[in-house]
DNA sequence: TTCCAGGAATCTT
DNA sequence: AAGATTCATGGA
């Protein structure tokens, strides 16, 4: 087991892995476990110490974005009382740098589903098509490569209970398998062009594209607007009754929160239940 | 049972 | 350019 010192590095592991941005982390006896790429990662936080095994230190820092100047970003987006409260409550929540392929399929599976439902679908796909890994007597499954999924029949994929998303997943697999450099190309593009390119895939609309850009491509202008975020913007920021269009919501947010609007989105998402249950 | 969920595609106005 | 409908599934 290795250690990493978080001195002067704000980080909350629990919040970061359980806030709904990544779908494969599970807690067991004080540790968080997840299959990341080809290995199982095991990690826990005690104050400003991380205990971990699985990744190298560089991989750990990169995945959790520990090299990102979080305090500076939070200071930058801290433009009103509500986001201020979210920052107070969630400080240390970081945006994870996920694998682009797994992230893409995950958010294709995320449409019209709650977080437990998304996790189930990802797990089903991985159990059926991934490879087995084991740690501490627990079995994990790698996320299936595009090269594997693109050879699958739509019906076989559908058996993973992905519903109408079956064809979308197969199409995405075909794209990724035929164009191994797709992710590098997206990475190079500025936000709006990267988004347009992702949206050429069936099953990838503005919301899914924004999630993938934010959680896998470090495009922090991306501001995913789901039903929760739309409700918060409408009732707490714009005081309106009319439902906001996706474009309106995103433009307002980027204008209001600035270049790190994506972080603001994740912090507001982090307190979505509290906001919604305390009445309009 | 009913309603809802990190929506998108397709059809109607 | 906006609305309404449909899609499939599981959680609450």
CSV table of C-alpha atoms (C1' of nucleotides) in Angstrom, one decimal:
chain,number,residue,atom,x,y,z
A,1,UNK,CA,0.0,0.0,0.0
A,2,UNK,CA,1.4,3.4,-1.0
A,3,UNK,CA,0.7,6.9,0.4
A,4,UNK,CA,0.2,10.3,-1.1
A,5,UNK,CA,0.3,13.4,0.9
A,6,UNK,CA,-2.4,16.0,0.3
A,7,UNK,CA,-0.7,18.8,2.2
A,8,UNK,CA,-2.2,22.0,0.7
A,9,UNK,CA,-4.1,20.0,-1.9
A,10,UNK,CA,-7.8,20.2,-1.2
A,11,UNK,CA,-9.5,16.9,-1.9
A,12,UNK,CA,-12.5,14.9,-0.8
A,13,UNK,CA,-12.2,11.4,-2.1
A,14,UNK,CA,-15.7,10.2,-0.9
A,15,UNK,CA,-17.5,13.1,-2.7
A,16,UNK,CA,-15.3,12.8,-5.8
A,17,UNK,CA,-16.0,9.1,-6.4
A,18,UNK,CA,-19.7,9.1,-5.3
A,19,UNK,CA,-21.1,12.3,-6.8
A,20,UNK,CA,-22.3,10.6,-10.0
A,21,UNK,CA,-19.6,11.6,-12.5
A,22,UNK,CA,-18.0,8.1,-12.6
A,23,UNK,CA,-19.9,4.9,-12.2
A,24,UNK,CA,-17.6,2.1,-11.1
A,25,UNK,CA,-16.5,3.0,-7.6
A,26,UNK,CA,-17.7,0.8,-4.7
A,27,UNK,CA,-17.0,1.0,-1.1
A,28,UNK,CA,-16.0,-2.0,1.0
A,29,UNK,CA,-14.6,-2.0,4.5
A,30,UNK,CA,-13.4,1.5,4.4
A,31,UNK,CA,-11.8,1.4,1.0
A,32,UNK,CA,-13.0,2.5,-2.4
A,33,UNK,CA,-12.5,0.0,-5.2
A,34,UNK,CA,-12.9,0.4,-9.0
A,35,UNK,CA,-11.6,-1.3,-12.1
A,36,UNK,CA,-9.7,1.5,-14.0
A,37,UNK,CA,-8.2,0.5,-17.3
A,38,UNK,CA,-6.5,-2.9,-16.7
A,39,UNK,CA,-6.2,-2.8,-12.9
A,40,UNK,CA,-8.3,-2.6,-9.8
A,41,UNK,CA,-7.6,0.6,-7.8
A,42,UNK,CA,-8.1,0.5,-4.0
A,43,UNK,CA,-8.0,3.7,-2.1
A,44,UNK,CA,-9.0,5.5,1.1
A,45,UNK,CA,-8.4,8.9,2.6
A,46,UNK,CA,-7.4,9.7,6.1
A,47,UNK,CA,-7.2,13.4,6.6
A,48,UNK,CA,-4.5,14.6,4.2
A,49,UNK,CA,-3.2,11.2,3.4
A,50,UNK,CA,-4.3,8.9,0.6
A,51,UNK,CA,-3.7,5.2,1.0
A,52,UNK,CA,-3.8,3.4,-2.3
A,53,UNK,CA,-2.7,0.5,-4.5
A,54,UNK,CA,-3.2,-0.1,-8.2
A,55,UNK,CA,-2.1,3.1,-9.9
A,56,UNK,CA,1.3,4.7,-10.0
A,57,UNK,CA,1.5,8.0,-8.3
A,58,UNK,CA,1.4,9.8,-11.7
A,59,UNK,CA,-1.7,7.9,-12.7
A,60,UNK,CA,-3.3,8.7,-9.4
A,61,UNK,CA,-2.6,12.4,-9.7
A,62,UNK,CA,-3.8,12.5,-13.2
A,63,UNK,CA,-7.0,10.5,-12.7
A,64,UNK,CA,-8.2,12.6,-9.7
A,65,UNK,CA,-6.9,15.9,-11.2
A,66,UNK,CA,-4.8,16.5,-8.2
A,67,UNK,CA,-2.6,18.7,-10.4
A,68,UNK,CA,-5.5,21.1,-11.0
A,69,UNK,CA,-5.4,24.3,-9.0
A,70,UNK,CA,-8.8,23.7,-7.3
A,71,UNK,CA,-8.7,26.7,-4.9
A,72,UNK,CA,-8.1,29.1,-7.8
A,73,UNK,CA,-11.0,27.5,-9.8
A,74,UNK,CA,-13.4,27.6,-6.9
A,75,UNK,CA,-12.5,31.2,-6.2
A,76,UNK,CA,-13.1,32.0,-9.9
A,77,UNK,CA,-16.6,30.5,-10.0
A,78,UNK,CA,-17.7,31.8,-6.6
A,79,UNK,CA,-20.0,34.5,-8.0
A,80,UNK,CA,-23.2,34.2,-6.0
A,81,UNK,CA,-24.5,33.0,-2.6
A,82,UNK,CA,-25.8,29.6,-3.8
A,83,UNK,CA,-22.6,28.5,-5.5
A,84,UNK,CA,-20.8,29.8,-2.5
A,85,UNK,CA,-22.8,27.5,-0.3
A,86,UNK,CA,-22.1,24.6,-2.6
A,87,UNK,CA,-18.4,25.3,-2.5
A,88,UNK,CA,-18.5,25.5,1.3
A,89,UNK,CA,-20.2,22.1,1.4
A,90,UNK,CA,-18.4,20.3,-1.4
A,91,UNK,CA,-14.9,21.8,-1.3
A,92,UNK,CA,-12.5,19.1,-2.3
A,93,UNK,CA,-14.8,17.6,-4.9
A,94,UNK,CA,-12.7,17.2,-8.1
A,95,UNK,CA,-13.6,16.4,-11.7
A,96,UNK,CA,-12.1,13.1,-12.6
A,97,UNK,CA,-10.2,12.5,-15.8
A,98,UNK,CA,-12.0,9.4,-17.1
A,99,UNK,CA,-11.1,7.2,-20.0
A,100,UNK,CA,-12.8,8.7,-23.1
A,101,UNK,CA,-14.3,5.5,-24.5
A,102,UNK,CA,-15.8,4.3,-21.2
A,103,UNK,CA,-17.0,7.8,-20.4
A,104,UNK,CA,-18.7,8.1,-23.8
A,105,UNK,CA,-20.6,4.8,-23.5
A,106,UNK,CA,-21.4,5.5,-19.8
A,107,UNK,CA,-23.2,8.8,-20.7
A,108,UNK,CA,-24.9,7.2,-23.7
A,109,UNK,CA,-26.3,4.8,-21.1
A,110,UNK,CA,-27.2,7.7,-18.8
A,111,UNK,CA,-30.0,9.1,-20.8
A,112,UNK,CA,-33.3,8.8,-19.0
A,113,UNK,CA,-31.9,6.9,-16.1
A,114,UNK,CA,-30.9,7.5,-12.5
A,115,UNK,CA,-27.4,6.9,-11.2
A,116,UNK,CA,-28.0,3.4,-9.9
A,117,UNK,CA,-29.6,2.5,-13.2
A,118,UNK,CA,-26.5,3.8,-15.1
A,119,UNK,CA,-24.2,1.8,-12.9
A,120,UNK,CA,-26.2,-1.3,-13.4
A,121,UNK,CA,-26.0,-1.0,-17.2
A,122,UNK,CA,-22.2,-0.3,-17.2
A,123,UNK,CA,-21.7,-3.3,-14.9
A,124,UNK,CA,-23.8,-5.5,-17.2
A,125,UNK,CA,-21.8,-4.6,-20.2
A,126,UNK,CA,-18.5,-5.1,-18.3
A,127,UNK,CA,-19.6,-8.5,-16.9
A,128,UNK,CA,-20.5,-9.8,-20.3
A,129,UNK,CA,-17.7,-8.4,-22.4
A,130,UNK,CA,-14.9,-7.3,-20.1
A,131,UNK,CA,-12.1,-9.3,-18.5
A,132,UNK,CA,-12.1,-10.5,-14.9
A,133,UNK,CA,-10.0,-8.9,-12.3
A,134,UNK,CA,-9.7,-9.7,-8.7
A,135,UNK,CA,-8.5,-8.0,-5.5
A,136,UNK,CA,-9.1,-8.8,-1.9
A,137,UNK,CA,-11.4,-11.6,-2.9
A,138,UNK,CA,-13.6,-9.3,-4.9
A,139,UNK,CA,-14.2,-9.7,-8.6
A,140,UNK,CA,-14.2,-6.8,-11.0
A,141,UNK,CA,-14.6,-6.5,-14.7
A,142,UNK,CA,-12.7,-4.2,-17.1
A,143,UNK,CA,-14.8,-2.0,-19.4
A,144,UNK,CA,-15.0,-3.7,-22.8
A,145,UNK,CA,-12.9,-2.2,-25.6
A,146,UNK,CA,-14.6,-0.8,-28.7
A,147,UNK,CA,-13.0,-3.5,-30.7
A,148,UNK,CA,-14.9,-6.1,-28.8
A,149,UNK,CA,-18.2,-4.3,-28.7
A,150,UNK,CA,-18.2,-3.4,-32.4
A,151,UNK,CA,-18.3,-7.1,-33.4
A,152,UNK,CA,-21.4,-7.7,-31.3
A,153,UNK,CA,-24.9,-8.0,-32.5
A,154,UNK,CA,-27.3,-5.3,-31.4
A,155,UNK,CA,-29.6,-7.9,-29.7
A,156,UNK,CA,-26.7,-9.3,-27.7
A,157,UNK,CA,-25.8,-5.8,-26.4
A,158,UNK,CA,-29.5,-5.2,-25.7
A,159,UNK,CA,-29.4,-8.2,-23.4
A,160,UNK,CA,-27.4,-6.1,-21.0
A,161,UNK,CA,-30.6,-4.2,-20.3
A,162,UNK,CA,-29.5,-1.1,-22.1
A,163,UNK,CA,-32.8,-0.7,-23.9
A,164,UNK,CA,-33.1,1.7,-26.8
A,165,UNK,CA,-29.4,2.6,-26.3
A,166,UNK,CA,-28.3,-0.7,-27.9
A,167,UNK,CA,-27.8,0.7,-31.4
A,168,UNK,CA,-26.2,3.8,-30.1
A,169,UNK,CA,-23.6,1.8,-28.3
A,170,UNK,CA,-22.8,-0.4,-31.3
A,171,UNK,CA,-22.5,2.7,-33.5
A,172,UNK,CA,-20.1,4.3,-31.1
A,173,UNK,CA,-18.1,1.1,-30.9
A,174,UNK,CA,-17.9,1.0,-34.7
A,175,UNK,CA,-16.7,4.6,-34.8
A,176,UNK,CA,-14.1,4.1,-32.0
A,177,UNK,CA,-12.8,0.9,-33.5
A,178,UNK,CA,-12.5,2.3,-37.0
A,179,UNK,CA,-10.8,5.5,-35.8
A,180,UNK,CA,-8.4,4.7,-33.0
A,181,UNK,CA,-7.3,8.3,-32.8
A,182,UNK,CA,-10.8,9.7,-32.3
A,183,UNK,CA,-10.1,10.8,-28.7
A,184,UNK,CA,-6.9,12.6,-29.5
A,185,UNK,CA,-8.7,14.5,-32.2
A,186,UNK,CA,-11.4,15.5,-29.9
A,187,UNK,CA,-8.9,16.5,-27.3
A,188,UNK,CA,-7.2,18.9,-29.7
A,189,UNK,CA,-10.3,20.7,-30.7
A,190,UNK,CA,-11.7,23.7,-28.8
A,191,UNK,CA,-14.9,23.2,-26.8
A,192,UNK,CA,-17.6,24.0,-29.4
A,193,UNK,CA,-16.0,22.1,-32.2
A,194,UNK,CA,-15.3,19.1,-30.0
A,195,UNK,CA,-18.9,19.1,-29.0
A,196,UNK,CA,-20.1,19.3,-32.6
A,197,UNK,CA,-17.9,16.4,-33.5
A,198,UNK,CA,-19.2,14.2,-30.6
A,199,UNK,CA,-22.7,15.1,-31.5
A,200,UNK,CA,-22.4,13.5,-34.9
A,201,UNK,CA,-22.7,10.2,-33.1
A,202,UNK,CA,-26.2,8.8,-32.8
A,203,UNK,CA,-27.4,8.9,-29.2
A,204,UNK,CA,-25.0,11.8,-28.4
A,205,UNK,CA,-26.9,15.1,-28.0
A,206,UNK,CA,-25.8,18.2,-26.2
A,207,UNK,CA,-26.1,16.9,-22.7
A,208,UNK,CA,-24.1,13.6,-23.3
A,209,UNK,CA,-21.5,15.5,-25.3
A,210,UNK,CA,-21.0,18.0,-22.5
A,211,UNK,CA,-20.6,15.3,-19.9
A,212,UNK,CA,-18.0,13.5,-22.0
A,213,UNK,CA,-16.1,16.7,-22.7
A,214,UNK,CA,-16.1,17.7,-19.0
A,215,UNK,CA,-15.3,14.3,-17.5
A,216,UNK,CA,-12.9,12.9,-20.1
A,217,UNK,CA,-11.5,15.8,-22.1
A,218,UNK,CA,-10.9,18.6,-19.5
A,219,UNK,CA,-13.2,21.0,-21.3
A,220,UNK,CA,-14.2,23.0,-18.3
A,221,UNK,CA,-16.5,25.3,-20.3
A,222,UNK,CA,-18.8,22.3,-20.8
A,223,UNK,CA,-21.9,22.8,-18.6
A,224,UNK,CA,-24.1,19.7,-18.7
A,225,UNK,CA,-27.7,20.6,-18.1
A,226,UNK,CA,-29.8,17.7,-16.8
A,227,UNK,CA,-33.3,18.0,-15.2
A,228,UNK,CA,-31.8,18.9,-11.9
A,229,UNK,CA,-29.5,21.6,-13.1
A,230,UNK,CA,-32.3,23.1,-15.3
A,231,UNK,CA,-34.5,23.3,-12.3
A,232,UNK,CA,-31.9,25.0,-10.2
A,233,UNK,CA,-31.1,27.5,-12.9
A,234,UNK,CA,-34.7,28.3,-13.5
A,235,UNK,CA,-35.9,28.6,-9.9
A,236,UNK,CA,-32.8,29.9,-8.2
A,237,UNK,CA,-31.1,32.0,-10.8
A,238,UNK,CA,-33.5,33.2,-13.4
A,239,UNK,CA,-36.7,33.2,-11.4
A,240,UNK,CA,-38.7,32.1,-14.3
A,241,UNK,CA,-41.4,29.5,-14.8
A,242,UNK,CA,-40.6,28.7,-18.5
A,243,UNK,CA,-38.4,25.7,-19.0
A,244,UNK,CA,-35.0,26.8,-20.2
A,245,UNK,CA,-33.7,25.6,-23.5
A,246,UNK,CA,-30.4,23.7,-23.3
A,247,UNK,CA,-28.6,26.4,-25.1
A,248,UNK,CA,-30.0,29.2,-22.9
A,249,UNK,CA,-29.0,27.4,-19.8
A,250,UNK,CA,-25.4,26.7,-21.0
A,251,UNK,CA,-24.9,30.3,-22.2
A,252,UNK,CA,-26.2,31.7,-19.0
A,253,UNK,CA,-23.9,29.5,-16.9
A,254,UNK,CA,-20.8,30.2,-18.9
A,255,UNK,CA,-21.5,33.9,-18.8
A,256,UNK,CA,-22.3,33.8,-15.0
A,257,UNK,CA,-19.6,31.3,-13.8
A,258,UNK,CA,-16.9,31.9,-16.4
A,259,UNK,CA,-14.4,29.5,-18.0
A,260,UNK,CA,-14.7,26.9,-15.3
A,261,UNK,CA,-18.5,26.7,-15.5
A,262,UNK,CA,-18.2,22.9,-15.6
A,263,UNK,CA,-16.9,22.9,-12.0
A,264,UNK,CA,-19.8,25.1,-10.9
A,265,UNK,CA,-22.2,22.6,-12.5
A,266,UNK,CA,-20.6,19.7,-10.6
A,267,UNK,CA,-20.8,21.6,-7.3
A,268,UNK,CA,-24.4,22.6,-7.8
A,269,UNK,CA,-25.1,19.0,-8.8
A,270,UNK,CA,-23.5,18.0,-5.5
A,271,UNK,CA,-26.1,19.8,-3.5
A,272,UNK,CA,-29.1,19.2,-5.8
A,273,UNK,CA,-31.2,17.3,-3.3
A,274,UNK,CA,-30.8,19.8,-0.5
A,275,UNK,CA,-31.8,22.6,-2.9
A,276,UNK,CA,-34.8,20.8,-4.3
A,277,UNK,CA,-36.2,19.5,-1.0
A,278,UNK,CA,-36.1,22.9,0.7
A,279,UNK,CA,-39.0,23.9,-1.5
A,280,UNK,CA,-39.0,26.3,-4.5
B,1,DT,C1',-48.9,1.0,-9.3
B,2,DT,C1',-47.2,5.2,-10.6
B,3,DC,C1',-43.8,8.5,-11.4
B,4,DC,C1',-39.3,9.8,-12.4
B,5,DA,C1',-34.5,9.7,-14.0
B,6,DG,C1',-27.2,13.1,-15.7
B,7,DG,C1',-31.9,12.6,-23.2
B,8,DA,C1',-32.0,12.0,-28.0
B,9,DA,C1',-34.4,11.2,-32.3
B,10,DT,C1',-38.3,11.9,-34.8
B,11,DC,C1',-42.5,13.6,-35.9
B,12,DT,C1',-46.0,17.8,-35.5
B,13,DT,C1',-47.3,22.2,-35.1
C,1,DA,C1',-37.9,27.2,-34.2
C,2,DA,C1',-40.5,25.3,-30.7
C,3,DG,C1',-43.6,21.4,-28.7
C,4,DA,C1',-45.2,16.6,-28.3
C,5,DT,C1',-44.2,11.7,-28.7
C,6,DT,C1',-41.6,7.6,-28.4
C,7,DC,C1',-38.0,4.8,-26.9
C,8,DA,C1',-36.6,0.7,-22.4
C,9,DT,C1',-35.4,0.0,-17.9
C,10,DG,C1',-34.9,0.1,-12.9
C,11,DG,C1',-35.3,2.7,-8.6
C,12,DA,C1',-38.0,5.0,-5.3
